[in-house]
Amino acid sequence: MSPIIAPSLLSADFLNLRTEIDMVNRSEADWFHLDVMDGVFVPNISFGFPVTEKIAQCAEKPLDVHLMIVDPDRYIERFRKAGADRISVHYETCNNLHRTVHAIRNSGAKAGVVLNPHTPVHLLSDIIRDVDLVLLMSVNPGFGGQKFITHTYEKCRLLKELILSTGSDSLIEVDGGIDLENAPKLVAAGVDVLVAGNTIFTAADPMATIRQLKQIA
Ligand code: DX5
Ligand code: ZN
């Protein structure tokens, strides 16, 4: 089955965001991936509610919101109101992950949990049946355009095993350094959703690049 493609707007041209969103609307991409950074959990600051609301007004595909922020519980309702269809929180930021995941679901959004490169997959064994999505970071979060960490393949396989052995219906998403070379290997390792920033937005023909990612079987 072809993967779900989620272009990361972090790599888009912010001066021409409307044009970039229209391109994604017309393309074969499935979701918009929005990277929210607070300058505390990660060493970068991106955007928050006003920009998310504006994106939601012209996006014709679901918004997949990746929260790289401390204390995400405080902002779940506001991101949902701003237009988030999926909200993913980092395992590393949640002391009461079960509560957070259910707060996301109660808001009406799908719930995702994100693991940094150093966080092992087995830590999800007691929450995996409660989540709609696990996002494996294949770079250290904070910036687009970084090098893919190859240990991610092994984590994908372990996560796929965990999902199958527990009867979870969670999707597997990977984020960071994805290109046309590693994407087929990720899909072969069981990945359902590919996030791509630089590979799409710096391409000569972004729509063609999205099509190439979408055609991976
Ligand atoms: C990194 C972000 C990613 C990033 C992906 O912290 O979560 O979504 O923007 O960009 P590329 O594909 O360029 O690594
Ligand atoms: Zn992301």
Coordinates of C-alpha atoms and ligand atoms in Angstrom, one line a residue:
M1 CA 0.0 0.0 0.0
S2 CA 1.3 3.4 -0.8
P3 CA 2.4 5.5 2.2
I4 CA 0.6 8.6 3.6
I5 CA 2.6 11.6 2.6
A6 CA 2.8 14.5 5.1
P7 CA 4.8 17.5 3.8
S8 CA 6.4 19.5 6.7
L9 CA 5.6 23.2 6.2
L10 CA 8.7 24.1 8.3
S11 CA 10.6 23.9 5.1
A12 CA 8.1 25.9 3.1
D13 CA 8.7 29.5 2.0
F14 CA 6.9 31.4 4.8
L15 CA 6.7 34.6 2.7
N16 CA 4.6 32.6 0.2
L17 CA 2.9 30.2 2.6
R18 CA -0.4 30.4 0.7
T19 CA 1.2 29.4 -2.5
E20 CA 3.0 26.5 -0.8
I21 CA -0.3 25.4 0.8
D22 CA -2.1 25.5 -2.5
M23 CA 0.7 23.4 -4.0
V24 CA 0.2 20.7 -1.3
N25 CA -3.6 21.0 -1.8
R26 CA -3.2 20.2 -5.5
S27 CA -0.6 17.5 -5.0
E28 CA -1.0 13.8 -4.0
A29 CA 0.0 14.5 -0.5
D30 CA -2.4 13.4 2.2
W31 CA -1.7 15.5 5.3
F32 CA -0.1 18.8 6.3
H33 CA 2.6 18.3 8.9
L34 CA 3.0 21.3 11.3
D35 CA 6.0 21.6 13.6
V36 CA 5.4 23.6 16.7
M37 CA 8.6 24.4 18.7
D38 CA 8.9 26.3 21.9
G39 CA 12.6 27.0 22.2
V40 CA 12.7 25.0 25.5
F41 CA 12.1 21.4 24.6
V42 CA 14.0 22.0 21.3
P43 CA 16.6 24.7 20.5
N44 CA 14.4 26.4 18.0
I45 CA 11.1 28.4 17.9
S46 CA 8.7 28.0 15.0
F47 CA 5.1 29.1 15.1
G48 CA 1.9 28.6 17.2
F49 CA -1.8 29.3 17.2
P50 CA -2.2 32.3 14.8
V51 CA -0.3 30.6 12.0
T52 CA -1.9 27.2 12.6
E53 CA -5.4 28.9 12.4
K54 CA -4.5 30.6 9.1
I55 CA -3.1 27.3 7.7
A56 CA -6.3 25.6 8.7
Q57 CA -8.3 28.1 6.7
C58 CA -6.8 27.2 3.4
A59 CA -5.6 23.7 3.9
E60 CA -7.9 21.1 2.2
K61 CA -6.2 18.1 3.9
P62 CA -5.9 17.1 7.6
L63 CA -3.5 19.0 9.9
D64 CA -1.0 16.7 11.6
V65 CA 0.4 18.8 14.4
H66 CA 3.7 17.8 16.0
L67 CA 4.1 19.5 19.4
M68 CA 7.8 20.0 20.4
I69 CA 6.8 21.8 23.5
V70 CA 7.0 21.2 27.3
D71 CA 3.8 20.7 29.2
P72 CA 1.7 20.0 26.0
D73 CA -1.4 19.3 28.1
R74 CA -1.9 23.1 28.5
Y75 CA -2.4 23.6 24.8
I76 CA -4.3 20.6 23.5
E77 CA -7.7 22.3 23.4
R78 CA -6.3 25.4 21.7
F79 CA -4.5 23.4 19.0
R80 CA -7.7 21.4 18.4
K81 CA -9.7 24.7 18.1
A82 CA -7.0 26.1 15.8
G83 CA -7.7 23.2 13.4
A84 CA -5.5 20.3 14.4
D85 CA -6.9 16.9 13.3
R86 CA -4.0 14.9 14.8
I87 CA -2.0 16.0 17.8
S88 CA 1.3 14.3 18.6
V89 CA 3.2 14.9 21.9
H90 CA 6.7 13.8 22.8
Y91 CA 7.0 10.9 25.2
E92 CA 9.9 12.9 26.8
T93 CA 7.6 15.8 27.7
C94 CA 4.7 13.9 29.4
N95 CA 4.7 12.7 33.0
N96 CA 1.2 11.4 32.6
L97 CA 1.1 10.2 29.1
H98 CA -2.0 8.1 29.4
R99 CA -3.9 11.2 30.6
T100 CA -2.5 13.3 27.8
V101 CA -3.4 10.8 25.1
H102 CA -6.9 10.6 26.3
A103 CA -7.2 14.4 26.6
I104 CA -6.2 14.5 22.9
R105 CA -8.8 11.9 22.0
N106 CA -11.5 13.6 24.1
S107 CA -10.8 16.9 22.2
G108 CA -11.9 15.1 19.0
A109 CA -8.4 14.8 17.5
K110 CA -6.4 11.6 16.8
A111 CA -3.6 11.1 19.3
G112 CA 0.0 10.5 18.5
V113 CA 3.1 9.9 20.7
V114 CA 6.6 10.9 19.4
L115 CA 9.9 9.2 20.4
N116 CA 13.2 11.0 20.1
P117 CA 16.1 9.0 18.6
H118 CA 17.4 8.0 22.0
T119 CA 14.0 6.8 23.4
P120 CA 13.4 3.1 23.1
V121 CA 10.3 1.7 21.5
H122 CA 9.6 -0.8 24.3
L123 CA 8.6 2.1 26.6
L124 CA 5.4 2.3 24.6
S125 CA 4.2 -1.2 25.5
D126 CA 1.6 0.0 28.1
I127 CA 0.2 2.8 25.9
I128 CA 0.4 1.4 22.4
R129 CA -3.3 0.3 22.4
D130 CA -4.4 3.8 23.3
V131 CA -2.7 5.7 20.5
D132 CA -3.6 6.3 16.9
L133 CA -0.1 7.1 15.8
V134 CA 3.5 6.7 16.9
L135 CA 5.9 9.1 15.4
L136 CA 9.6 8.0 15.4
M137 CA 12.0 10.9 15.1
S138 CA 14.8 10.0 12.6
V139 CA 16.7 13.2 13.5
N140 CA 17.0 15.1 16.8
P141 CA 14.0 17.5 16.7
G142 CA 14.4 21.2 16.1
F143 CA 15.4 21.8 12.5
G144 CA 14.6 20.7 9.0
G145 CA 17.3 19.5 6.6
Q146 CA 19.2 17.2 9.0
K147 CA 20.8 13.8 8.3
F148 CA 18.6 10.7 8.7
I149 CA 19.7 8.4 11.6
T150 CA 19.8 4.9 10.2
H151 CA 19.1 3.2 13.5
T152 CA 15.5 4.3 12.8
Y153 CA 15.0 1.2 10.5
E154 CA 15.5 -1.1 13.5
K155 CA 13.1 1.0 15.6
C156 CA 10.5 0.7 12.8
R157 CA 10.7 -3.1 12.9
L158 CA 10.5 -3.2 16.7
L159 CA 7.5 -0.9 16.6
K160 CA 5.8 -2.9 13.9
E161 CA 6.3 -6.1 16.1
L162 CA 4.9 -4.3 19.1
I163 CA 1.8 -3.1 17.2
L164 CA 1.1 -6.6 15.7
S165 CA 1.7 -8.4 19.0
T166 CA -0.6 -6.2 21.0
G167 CA -3.4 -5.8 18.4
S168 CA -2.9 -2.0 18.3
D169 CA -4.1 -0.2 15.2
S170 CA -1.6 2.6 15.6
L171 CA 0.0 4.0 12.5
I172 CA 3.8 4.3 12.2
E173 CA 5.1 7.7 11.1
V174 CA 8.7 8.7 10.6
D175 CA 10.0 12.3 10.6
G176 CA 13.4 13.8 9.7
G177 CA 15.8 13.5 6.8
I178 CA 13.5 11.5 4.7
D179 CA 14.5 11.4 1.0
L180 CA 13.7 9.3 -2.1
E181 CA 16.5 6.9 -1.2
N182 CA 15.5 6.0 2.4
A183 CA 11.8 6.3 1.9
P184 CA 11.3 2.8 0.2
K185 CA 13.4 1.2 3.0
L186 CA 11.1 2.8 5.6
V187 CA 8.0 1.6 3.9
A188 CA 9.5 -1.9 3.6
A189 CA 10.1 -1.7 7.4
G190 CA 6.4 -1.1 8.0
V191 CA 6.1 2.7 8.0
D192 CA 2.7 4.1 7.1
V193 CA 3.3 7.8 7.1
L194 CA 6.3 9.7 5.7
V195 CA 7.0 13.3 6.8
A196 CA 9.2 15.2 4.4
G197 CA 10.3 18.8 4.5
N198 CA 13.5 19.7 2.6
T199 CA 13.1 16.8 0.2
I200 CA 9.8 18.3 -1.0
F201 CA 10.2 22.0 -0.6
T202 CA 13.7 22.4 -2.0
A203 CA 12.9 20.1 -5.0
A204 CA 12.8 21.7 -8.5
D205 CA 9.3 20.2 -8.8
P206 CA 7.8 19.6 -5.4
M207 CA 4.6 18.1 -6.8
A208 CA 6.5 15.5 -8.8
T209 CA 8.6 14.7 -5.7
I210 CA 5.4 14.1 -3.7
R211 CA 4.2 11.9 -6.5
Q212 CA 7.4 9.9 -6.3
L213 CA 7.1 9.4 -2.6
K214 CA 3.4 8.4 -3.0
Q215 CA 4.3 5.8 -5.6
I216 CA 6.5 3.8 -3.2
A217 CA 4.8 0.4 -2.8
Ligands
DX5_1 C1 12.2 18.4 12.9 C2 10.8 18.4 12.4 C3 10.6 17.8 11.1 C4 11.3 18.5 10.0 C5 11.4 17.6 8.8 O1 12.2 18.8 14.2 O2 9.9 17.6 13.3 O3 9.2 17.7 10.7 O4 10.8 19.7 9.7 O5 12.2 18.3 7.9 P1 13.2 17.4 6.9 O6 12.4 16.5 6.1 O7 13.9 18.5 6.1 O8 14.2 16.7 7.9
ZN2 ZN 7.8 17.1 12.7

